[in-house]
Amino acid sequence: MIKHDIVIVGGGPAGMAAAVAAYDRGVTDVVIIDREDTPGGILRQCIHNGFGLHKLGQELTGPEYATVYAVKVAERGIKVYTGTTVLSVTQDRIVTATGREGIVQIQAGAVVLTMGCRERSRGALNTPGTRPAGVFSAGTAQKLINIDGYMPGKKAVILGSGDIGLIMARRMTLEGAKVEAVCEIMPYSGGLTRNIVQCLEDYDIPLYLGTTVVEIHGKKRLEGVTIAQVDENRREIPDTRRYIECDTLLLSVGLVPENELTIAAGISMDRVTGGAIVDENCHTEISGIFARGNVLHVHDLVDYVSDEAERAGCGAADYVKNGVQAGEYIPVKAVGGVRYVIPQHINRNATGEISLFMRVAQPSGKARITARQGETILATATKLKTAPGEMEKLIIRPGLLGTGEITVEIEQL
Amino acid sequence: MNRKLICIICPRGCQLTVSGEKDNLTVTGHACKRGQVYAIDECTHPVRTITSIVRVSNREDCMVSVKTATPVPKEAIPQVMAAIRGMTVQAPVKTGDILAENIFGSRIVATKDID
Ligand code: SF4
């Protein structure tokens, strides 16, 4: 069996950032395994700009952002096994993969899971109607257009106002298609504000909130969709049906962390995030296995993915050098309006700054998010507005951590 | 003028208000200076960075992603897209390679490497 100190599963932005960070922390025997022929993950098809403003201080397109990290990986001589799919990861850190050289088994000192996420599919939506061609996930359409140079259709309706759906509304329009509408079942958009402005308002594409597709029409090819408004329980409001002729329906209805390997390895999962339960170093409950990036919780900005994945890389490097960190774990709980917090627990002996990442359940105006341990306020931040689509962050300064459960909550101001 | 707009320079998306006369606009609501500059530009001469793809003629089914190196006037977007659509390139291409000059005041540059 081959041996490597650190094996990184997935060569997207999280994997590359984790690899570079681990290397720079002094563990140089790091390899990345990626199933595609070129590392970079989903960024390769995200040709729009807006990446890197926070992390790199410049505005880049997705492929450019990926290249910045691919260069860092190459400069350090970190090996990337491309075209190689990981089949399993075991609790004693044996990684089995299949690729150009057949099946390989690697005994890893530490494993970092950075498999990213995938789109929720039509099957998960249960839309009634026929099953014609012309129904794509937004990401599939993005790949068809941006990687393969193939237009999926001429007249489109987009269901879901997640960022990929908004980006694709603009992209289809720029390539000459007519985007009739973006329908969002929730009363607010799941995408970043800037994408609503830049992708919809710039091109006069209507966004219908509280509206969904209730029927799909067409035998061979999609001919149209029926949309209708929904009430607060997401049930159709009678007499609001409207038919829209279109040959393409793009679904942008959410992302799910791609955790088959994690679950098969028997790693404890968080029901809300769909990712593993981790500590402040992205360490899962299985010794030596770390997870970060969209496989842990879905992010809205790649800049944050890179930032956080560096922590996983450092965590893995420290584990390889020093073994497991001793100390009891303090649980971190999301309460009152906060949907989840990562990490789910913190080692009592943690040193240095600890970052908490969270999403709120509902959009709100001015609000304060506070992390408390008993009577002690560990960290607090005031936000002018919050939305489920925008991740929030609190930083606990060194030396504040005491004992007992930590709660994170939001109060309206 | 009294116009409300959302800053799109960074994902924070500050709500900006622009008021005053053409040569003397005041901006409120910005959390940083870039938002102020954006709001005034947006009300006087709006610009956008355009990204798209160009076919690589000597590779099978291969596209290279491109962008305008600097933002172009918003009203010129259709013509910029038409210009990009009319282009082809020959591999190898490197990120940053200039593929066309002076398309509405901007260069078109590659954003991906094609070996
Ligand atoms: S004003 Fe500054 S902080 Fe606010 S959205 Fe614009 S660039 Fe971002």
Coordinates of C-alpha atoms and ligand atoms in Angstrom, one line a residue:
Chain A
M1 CA 0.0 0.0 0.0
I2 CA 1.2 3.5 -0.8
K3 CA 1.6 5.9 2.1
H4 CA 1.1 9.6 2.3
D5 CA 1.0 12.0 5.3
I6 CA -2.1 13.8 4.0
V7 CA -4.6 12.8 1.4
I8 CA -7.1 15.4 0.2
V9 CA -10.3 14.1 -1.4
G10 CA -11.4 16.6 -4.1
G11 CA -9.3 19.2 -5.9
G12 CA -11.7 22.2 -5.9
P13 CA -11.0 25.4 -4.1
A14 CA -11.3 23.8 -0.7
G15 CA -9.0 20.9 -1.5
M16 CA -6.3 23.1 -3.1
A17 CA -6.4 25.7 -0.2
A18 CA -6.2 22.9 2.4
A19 CA -3.3 21.2 0.5
V20 CA -1.3 24.5 0.3
A21 CA -2.0 25.3 4.0
A22 CA -0.9 21.8 5.2
Y23 CA 2.3 22.0 3.1
D24 CA 3.1 25.5 4.4
R25 CA 2.5 24.2 8.0
G26 CA 5.4 21.8 7.4
V27 CA 3.8 18.6 6.2
T28 CA 5.0 18.3 2.6
D29 CA 3.9 14.8 1.8
V30 CA 0.4 15.9 0.6
V31 CA -1.5 14.6 -2.3
I32 CA -4.8 15.7 -3.9
I33 CA -7.2 13.3 -5.6
D34 CA -9.7 14.7 -8.1
R35 CA -12.1 12.9 -10.4
E36 CA -11.9 15.5 -13.2
D37 CA -9.0 15.8 -15.6
T38 CA -8.2 19.3 -14.4
P39 CA -8.4 20.5 -10.7
G40 CA -10.5 23.5 -9.9
G41 CA -13.8 21.9 -9.2
I42 CA -16.9 23.9 -10.0
L43 CA -14.9 27.1 -10.5
R44 CA -13.9 26.0 -14.0
Q45 CA -17.4 26.5 -15.3
C46 CA -18.1 29.6 -13.2
I47 CA -16.7 32.0 -15.9
H48 CA -18.4 35.1 -14.4
N49 CA -16.4 37.5 -12.2
G50 CA -16.7 38.4 -8.6
F51 CA -14.4 35.9 -7.0
G52 CA -11.5 36.8 -4.8
L53 CA -12.5 40.2 -3.6
H54 CA -12.2 39.2 0.1
K55 CA -9.4 36.7 -0.1
L56 CA -7.2 37.9 -2.8
G57 CA -8.1 41.6 -3.0
Q58 CA -8.9 41.5 -6.7
E59 CA -11.9 40.6 -8.7
L60 CA -11.4 37.4 -10.7
T61 CA -13.4 35.0 -12.7
G62 CA -13.9 31.4 -11.5
P63 CA -11.2 29.9 -13.7
E64 CA -8.8 32.6 -12.8
Y65 CA -9.4 32.0 -9.1
A66 CA -8.8 28.3 -9.6
T67 CA -5.6 29.0 -11.4
V68 CA -4.2 31.1 -8.6
Y69 CA -4.5 28.0 -6.3
A70 CA -3.5 25.5 -9.0
V71 CA -0.2 27.5 -9.3
K72 CA 0.3 27.5 -5.6
V73 CA -0.2 23.7 -5.6
A74 CA 2.2 23.2 -8.5
E75 CA 4.9 25.5 -7.0
R76 CA 5.0 23.3 -4.0
G77 CA 5.2 20.1 -6.0
I78 CA 2.0 18.8 -4.5
K79 CA 0.9 15.8 -6.5
V80 CA -2.6 15.9 -8.0
Y81 CA -4.1 12.6 -9.1
T82 CA -6.6 13.7 -11.7
G83 CA -9.2 11.5 -13.4
T84 CA -9.2 9.5 -10.2
T85 CA -12.4 8.8 -8.2
V86 CA -12.2 8.0 -4.5
L87 CA -14.3 4.9 -3.8
S88 CA -14.0 4.8 0.0
V89 CA -12.4 6.2 3.0
T90 CA -12.1 4.1 6.2
Q91 CA -11.9 5.1 9.8
D92 CA -8.3 3.9 9.9
R93 CA -7.7 6.4 7.0
I94 CA -7.3 4.0 4.1
V95 CA -8.3 5.8 0.9
T96 CA -9.3 3.6 -2.0
A97 CA -9.5 5.2 -5.4
T98 CA -9.8 4.2 -9.0
G99 CA -8.1 6.0 -11.8
R100 CA -5.8 5.7 -14.8
E101 CA -3.6 3.2 -13.0
G102 CA -6.5 1.1 -11.8
I103 CA -7.3 0.7 -8.2
V104 CA -5.0 2.3 -5.7
Q105 CA -5.0 2.1 -1.9
I106 CA -3.4 4.8 0.2
Q107 CA -2.7 4.7 3.9
A108 CA -3.1 8.3 4.9
G109 CA -1.7 10.0 8.1
A110 CA -4.7 12.3 7.8
V111 CA -7.5 12.7 5.3
V112 CA -9.2 16.0 4.4
L113 CA -12.6 15.6 2.8
T114 CA -13.3 18.4 0.3
M115 CA -15.8 16.9 -2.1
G116 CA -17.9 20.0 -2.4
C117 CA -21.6 19.9 -3.1
R118 CA -24.0 19.1 -5.9
E119 CA -27.3 20.4 -7.1
R120 CA -30.7 19.2 -5.9
S121 CA -32.3 17.5 -8.8
R122 CA -35.8 17.6 -10.3
G123 CA -36.6 14.2 -8.6
A124 CA -36.3 15.9 -5.2
L125 CA -39.0 18.4 -6.2
N126 CA -41.8 16.1 -7.3
T127 CA -43.1 18.5 -10.0
P128 CA -46.1 17.0 -11.7
G129 CA -46.3 16.6 -15.5
T130 CA -44.4 14.9 -18.3
R131 CA -40.7 14.1 -18.6
P132 CA -39.6 15.9 -21.7
A133 CA -36.1 16.9 -22.7
G134 CA -35.2 20.5 -21.9
V135 CA -35.2 20.3 -18.1
F136 CA -31.7 20.9 -16.7
S137 CA -30.2 21.7 -13.4
A138 CA -28.7 25.2 -13.7
G139 CA -25.2 23.9 -13.1
T140 CA -25.6 21.4 -16.0
A141 CA -26.7 24.2 -18.3
Q142 CA -23.7 26.2 -17.1
K143 CA -21.4 23.4 -18.0
L144 CA -23.0 22.9 -21.4
I145 CA -22.7 26.5 -22.3
N146 CA -19.4 27.5 -20.7
I147 CA -17.3 24.3 -21.0
D148 CA -18.9 22.6 -24.1
G149 CA -20.1 25.7 -25.9
Y150 CA -23.5 24.3 -26.4
M151 CA -26.8 26.3 -25.9
P152 CA -29.4 24.2 -24.1
G153 CA -32.4 26.2 -25.5
K154 CA -33.9 29.5 -26.7
K155 CA -36.6 30.3 -24.3
A156 CA -36.1 29.6 -20.6
V157 CA -37.8 29.7 -17.3
I158 CA -35.7 29.3 -14.2
L159 CA -37.0 27.8 -11.0
G160 CA -35.2 28.9 -7.9
S161 CA -33.3 32.1 -7.4
G162 CA -30.2 30.6 -6.0
D163 CA -27.0 32.1 -7.2
I164 CA -26.4 29.6 -10.0
G165 CA -29.9 30.2 -11.3
L166 CA -29.4 34.0 -11.3
I167 CA -26.0 33.7 -13.0
M168 CA -27.5 31.4 -15.7
A169 CA -30.4 33.8 -16.3
R170 CA -27.8 36.4 -17.3
R171 CA -25.6 33.9 -19.2
M172 CA -28.5 32.6 -21.3
T173 CA -29.6 36.1 -22.0
L174 CA -26.1 37.2 -23.1
E175 CA -26.0 34.2 -25.4
G176 CA -29.2 35.2 -27.1
A177 CA -31.9 33.2 -25.3
K178 CA -35.0 34.8 -23.8
V179 CA -35.4 34.2 -20.1
E180 CA -39.1 34.6 -19.4
A181 CA -39.0 34.4 -15.7
V182 CA -37.2 33.4 -12.5
C183 CA -39.6 31.8 -10.1
E184 CA -38.8 31.5 -6.4
I185 CA -41.1 29.5 -4.1
M186 CA -39.9 31.4 -1.0
P187 CA -41.0 35.0 -0.3
Y188 CA -37.3 36.1 -0.7
S189 CA -34.5 35.2 -3.0
G190 CA -31.9 32.7 -2.0
G191 CA -29.2 34.4 -4.0
L192 CA -26.8 37.3 -3.2
T193 CA -28.3 40.7 -3.7
R194 CA -25.6 41.7 -6.1
N195 CA -26.6 38.8 -8.4
I196 CA -30.3 40.0 -8.3
V197 CA -29.1 43.4 -9.5
Q198 CA -26.4 42.3 -11.9
C199 CA -28.1 39.3 -13.4
L200 CA -31.8 40.1 -13.4
E201 CA -32.4 43.9 -13.1
D202 CA -29.7 44.7 -15.6
Y203 CA -31.5 42.6 -18.2
D204 CA -35.2 43.2 -17.1
I205 CA -35.7 39.6 -16.2
P206 CA -38.7 39.3 -13.9
L207 CA -38.3 37.6 -10.5
Y208 CA -41.6 36.2 -9.2
L209 CA -41.3 35.5 -5.5
G210 CA -43.7 33.1 -3.7
T211 CA -44.2 31.4 -7.1
T212 CA -43.3 27.9 -8.3
V213 CA -43.7 25.7 -11.3
V214 CA -46.7 23.4 -10.8
E215 CA -46.7 21.6 -14.1
I216 CA -44.3 20.7 -16.9
H217 CA -45.7 20.3 -20.4
G218 CA -44.4 18.7 -23.6
K219 CA -43.8 15.2 -24.9
K220 CA -40.4 15.0 -26.4
R221 CA -39.2 18.5 -25.8
L222 CA -40.4 20.9 -23.1
E223 CA -43.2 23.1 -24.5
G224 CA -44.0 25.2 -21.5
V225 CA -44.6 25.3 -17.8
T226 CA -47.5 26.3 -15.6
I227 CA -46.5 28.6 -12.7
A228 CA -48.6 29.5 -9.8
Q229 CA -48.3 31.5 -6.6
V230 CA -48.0 29.8 -3.3
D231 CA -49.1 30.7 0.3
E232 CA -46.8 30.8 3.3
N233 CA -47.1 27.0 3.6
R234 CA -45.9 26.7 0.1
R235 CA -49.3 25.5 -1.1
E236 CA -50.7 26.6 -4.4
I237 CA -53.1 29.6 -4.3
P238 CA -56.1 28.8 -6.5
D239 CA -56.7 30.8 -9.6
T240 CA -53.1 32.0 -9.8
R241 CA -52.0 29.6 -12.5
R242 CA -50.3 31.0 -15.6
Y243 CA -48.8 29.2 -18.6
I244 CA -45.4 30.2 -20.0
E245 CA -44.2 28.9 -23.2
C246 CA -40.5 27.8 -23.1
D247 CA -38.2 25.0 -24.3
T248 CA -35.9 25.0 -21.3
L249 CA -36.5 24.9 -17.6
L250 CA -33.5 25.4 -15.4
L251 CA -33.6 24.2 -11.8
S252 CA -31.6 26.2 -9.2
V253 CA -33.3 24.7 -6.1
G254 CA -30.5 24.3 -3.7
L255 CA -27.2 22.5 -3.2
V256 CA -26.5 19.4 -1.1
P257 CA -23.1 18.6 0.3
E258 CA -21.8 15.5 -1.5
N259 CA -21.2 13.3 1.5
E260 CA -21.6 9.7 0.3
L261 CA -18.0 8.9 1.3
T262 CA -18.4 10.6 4.7
I263 CA -21.5 8.7 5.5
A264 CA -20.1 5.4 4.3
A265 CA -17.1 6.0 6.5
G266 CA -19.4 6.2 9.5
I267 CA -18.6 9.8 10.4
S268 CA -21.3 11.6 12.5
M269 CA -23.3 14.0 10.5
D270 CA -25.3 17.2 11.2
R271 CA -28.9 16.9 10.0
V272 CA -29.2 20.6 9.3
T273 CA -26.0 21.3 7.4
G274 CA -25.9 17.9 5.6
G275 CA -22.2 17.8 6.5
A276 CA -20.1 16.2 9.1
I277 CA -19.9 17.3 12.7
V278 CA -16.6 19.1 13.2
D279 CA -14.6 20.9 15.8
E280 CA -12.8 24.3 15.4
N281 CA -10.0 22.6 13.3
C282 CA -12.5 20.9 11.0
H283 CA -11.8 17.6 12.7
T284 CA -14.7 15.2 12.3
E285 CA -15.5 12.8 15.2
I286 CA -13.2 10.2 13.5
S287 CA -9.6 10.7 14.5
G288 CA -7.5 12.1 11.6
I289 CA -10.4 12.8 9.2
F290 CA -11.1 16.4 8.5
A291 CA -13.8 18.1 6.3
R292 CA -14.2 21.6 5.0
G293 CA -15.7 23.6 2.1
N294 CA -19.1 23.0 0.6
V295 CA -19.0 19.3 1.7
L296 CA -19.3 20.6 5.3
H297 CA -21.8 23.4 4.7
V298 CA -22.8 25.2 1.5
H299 CA -21.0 28.6 1.1
D300 CA -22.1 31.6 -0.9
L301 CA -18.5 32.8 -1.5
V302 CA -15.5 30.8 -2.6
D303 CA -13.3 33.3 -0.7
Y304 CA -14.7 31.9 2.6
V305 CA -14.2 28.3 1.3
S306 CA -10.5 28.9 0.8
D307 CA -10.1 30.7 4.1
E308 CA -11.8 27.9 6.1
A309 CA -10.2 25.1 4.1
E310 CA -6.8 26.5 5.2
R311 CA -7.8 25.8 8.7
A312 CA -8.6 22.2 7.8
G313 CA -5.2 21.9 6.1
C314 CA -3.5 23.2 9.2
G315 CA -5.6 21.0 11.4
A316 CA -4.6 17.9 9.4
A317 CA -0.9 19.0 9.4
D318 CA -0.9 19.4 13.2
Y319 CA -2.6 16.0 13.6
V320 CA 0.1 14.4 11.5
K321 CA 2.8 16.1 13.6
N322 CA 1.3 15.9 17.1
G323 CA -1.5 13.4 17.1
V324 CA -4.9 14.1 18.5
Q325 CA -5.5 17.2 20.7
A326 CA -6.4 16.3 24.2
G327 CA -9.3 17.9 26.0
E328 CA -13.0 17.8 26.5
Y329 CA -15.5 19.2 23.9
I330 CA -17.8 22.1 24.5
P331 CA -21.0 21.9 22.4
V332 CA -22.0 24.9 20.3
K333 CA -25.8 25.3 19.8
A334 CA -27.8 27.4 17.3
V335 CA -30.8 28.9 19.0
G336 CA -33.5 31.5 18.3
G337 CA -33.4 32.3 14.6
V338 CA -30.0 30.8 13.9
R339 CA -30.3 27.8 11.7
Y340 CA -26.9 26.2 12.3
V341 CA -23.4 27.0 13.6
I342 CA -20.1 25.5 12.6
P343 CA -18.1 24.1 14.4
Q344 CA -20.7 22.1 16.3
H345 CA -18.3 21.7 19.2
I346 CA -15.0 23.3 20.3
N347 CA -12.1 21.7 22.2
R348 CA -11.8 23.3 25.6
N349 CA -8.0 23.6 25.1
A350 CA -8.3 25.4 21.8
T351 CA -5.8 28.2 21.4
G352 CA -5.9 31.2 19.1
E353 CA -9.0 32.8 17.5
I354 CA -12.0 30.6 16.9
S355 CA -14.3 31.4 14.0
L356 CA -18.0 30.5 14.2
F357 CA -20.0 30.3 10.9
M358 CA -23.7 30.5 10.8
R359 CA -26.8 31.0 8.8
V360 CA -30.0 32.7 10.0
A361 CA -33.4 31.1 9.4
Q362 CA -35.3 34.2 8.1
P363 CA -34.3 37.4 6.4
S364 CA -34.3 40.4 8.9
G365 CA -33.4 44.0 9.2
K366 CA -30.9 45.3 11.8
A367 CA -30.0 42.5 14.1
R368 CA -27.4 41.4 16.6
I369 CA -25.8 37.9 16.6
T370 CA -24.3 36.8 19.9
A371 CA -22.3 33.8 21.0
R372 CA -22.7 33.2 24.8
Q373 CA -21.3 30.8 27.3
G374 CA -23.5 31.1 30.4
E375 CA -23.4 34.8 31.3
T376 CA -20.2 35.5 29.2
I377 CA -20.5 37.1 25.8
L378 CA -17.8 35.4 23.7
A379 CA -18.5 37.3 20.5
T380 CA -21.1 39.6 19.1
A381 CA -21.7 41.5 15.9
T382 CA -24.4 43.9 14.7
K383 CA -25.7 43.5 11.1
L384 CA -27.7 46.0 9.1
K385 CA -29.5 43.2 7.5
T386 CA -29.3 39.4 7.5
A387 CA -30.6 36.8 5.1
P388 CA -30.4 33.0 4.9
G389 CA -28.5 33.4 1.7
E390 CA -25.6 35.2 3.4
M391 CA -23.3 33.4 5.8
E392 CA -22.5 35.2 9.0
K393 CA -19.3 34.9 11.0
L394 CA -18.3 35.6 14.6
I395 CA -14.8 35.4 16.0
I396 CA -14.0 34.4 19.6
R397 CA -10.8 36.0 20.7
P398 CA -8.2 33.9 22.5
G399 CA -8.6 33.4 26.2
L400 CA -12.4 33.9 26.5
L401 CA -13.4 30.3 26.4
G402 CA -14.7 28.9 29.6
T403 CA -16.8 25.8 30.4
G404 CA -20.3 24.9 29.5
E405 CA -22.4 25.0 26.4
I406 CA -22.1 27.8 23.9
T407 CA -25.2 29.2 22.3
V408 CA -25.4 31.5 19.3
E409 CA -28.6 33.5 18.7
I410 CA -29.9 36.4 16.8
E411 CA -32.0 39.3 18.2
Q412 CA -33.8 41.9 16.1
L413 CA -32.9 45.4 16.9
Chain B
M1 CA -32.0 63.1 -8.6
N2 CA -32.9 60.7 -5.8
R3 CA -32.1 57.2 -6.7
K4 CA -31.8 54.1 -4.5
L5 CA -29.5 51.4 -5.6
I6 CA -27.8 48.3 -4.2
C7 CA -24.0 48.3 -4.4
I8 CA -22.8 45.4 -6.4
I9 CA -19.0 45.9 -6.0
C10 CA -18.8 43.3 -3.2
P11 CA -21.3 40.8 -1.8
R12 CA -22.1 42.9 1.2
G13 CA -24.7 44.7 -1.0
C14 CA -25.0 48.0 0.8
Q15 CA -28.2 50.0 0.1
L16 CA -27.1 53.3 -1.4
T17 CA -29.0 56.5 -1.9
V18 CA -27.8 59.0 -4.5
S19 CA -29.2 62.5 -4.3
G20 CA -28.3 66.0 -5.7
E21 CA -27.6 67.4 -9.1
K22 CA -25.6 65.8 -11.9
D23 CA -22.2 67.4 -11.1
N24 CA -22.8 67.4 -7.4
L25 CA -24.1 64.0 -6.4
T26 CA -24.0 62.8 -2.8
V27 CA -24.1 59.2 -1.8
T28 CA -25.2 57.7 1.6
G29 CA -25.4 54.2 2.9
H30 CA -22.0 53.0 1.6
A31 CA -19.8 51.0 4.0
C32 CA -16.7 51.8 2.0
K33 CA -15.4 54.2 -0.5
R34 CA -15.7 51.8 -3.5
G35 CA -19.5 51.9 -3.0
Q36 CA -19.5 55.7 -3.2
V37 CA -17.5 55.6 -6.5
Y38 CA -19.8 52.9 -7.8
A39 CA -23.0 54.8 -7.0
I40 CA -21.8 58.0 -8.8
D41 CA -20.5 56.0 -11.8
E42 CA -23.8 54.0 -11.9
C43 CA -25.8 57.2 -12.1
T44 CA -23.5 58.9 -14.7
H45 CA -22.0 56.2 -16.9
P46 CA -22.8 52.6 -15.8
V47 CA -20.2 50.0 -16.7
R48 CA -20.0 46.2 -16.5
T49 CA -17.3 43.5 -16.8
I50 CA -18.5 41.0 -19.5
T51 CA -17.5 37.4 -19.3
S52 CA -18.1 34.8 -22.0
I53 CA -16.4 32.0 -24.0
V54 CA -14.6 31.8 -27.3
R55 CA -14.2 28.7 -29.4
V56 CA -10.7 27.2 -29.7
S57 CA -10.5 26.3 -33.4
N58 CA -7.7 23.8 -33.2
R59 CA -9.1 21.7 -30.4
E60 CA -12.1 19.5 -30.5
D61 CA -15.1 20.8 -28.6
C62 CA -13.0 23.2 -26.7
M63 CA -14.0 26.6 -25.4
V64 CA -11.8 29.1 -23.6
S65 CA -13.4 31.5 -21.0
V66 CA -12.8 35.2 -21.6
K67 CA -13.5 38.6 -20.0
T68 CA -13.3 42.3 -20.8
A69 CA -10.1 43.3 -19.0
T70 CA -11.8 46.5 -17.9
P71 CA -15.5 47.2 -17.6
V72 CA -17.4 48.4 -20.7
P73 CA -20.3 50.8 -21.0
K74 CA -23.5 49.0 -20.0
E75 CA -25.3 50.0 -23.1
A76 CA -22.6 48.5 -25.3
I77 CA -23.1 45.0 -23.8
P78 CA -24.9 43.6 -26.9
Q79 CA -22.2 44.8 -29.3
V80 CA -19.4 43.5 -27.0
M81 CA -21.1 40.1 -26.9
A82 CA -21.5 40.2 -30.7
A83 CA -17.8 40.9 -31.1
I84 CA -16.9 38.0 -28.7
R85 CA -19.2 35.7 -30.5
G86 CA -17.4 36.4 -33.8
M87 CA -14.0 35.5 -32.4
T88 CA -12.1 32.2 -32.4
V89 CA -8.6 31.5 -31.0
Q90 CA -5.8 29.0 -31.5
A91 CA -4.4 27.0 -28.6
P92 CA -2.2 27.2 -26.7
V93 CA -3.9 30.0 -24.7
K94 CA -2.7 31.3 -21.4
T95 CA -4.7 33.1 -18.7
G96 CA -4.3 36.8 -19.4
D97 CA -3.5 36.5 -23.1
I98 CA -5.0 39.4 -25.1
L99 CA -7.4 38.0 -27.7
A100 CA -8.7 41.3 -29.0
E101 CA -7.9 45.0 -28.6
N102 CA -10.2 47.9 -28.1
I103 CA -13.6 46.4 -28.0
F104 CA -15.5 49.5 -26.7
G105 CA -12.4 50.6 -24.9
S106 CA -11.4 47.3 -23.4
R107 CA -9.3 44.3 -24.3
I108 CA -10.7 40.8 -24.4
V109 CA -8.4 38.5 -22.4
A110 CA -8.4 34.8 -21.7
T111 CA -9.3 33.6 -18.2
K112 CA -8.2 30.0 -18.6
D113 CA -5.2 28.0 -19.8
I114 CA -5.8 25.8 -22.8
D115 CA -2.7 23.6 -23.6
Ligands
SF4_1 S1 -20.3 50.1 -0.3 FE1 -18.3 48.9 -0.1 S2 -18.9 47.4 1.5 FE2 -20.8 48.2 0.7 S3 -21.3 46.7 -0.9 FE3 -20.2 48.4 -1.9 S4 -18.1 47.7 -2.0 FE4 -19.2 46.4 -0.5

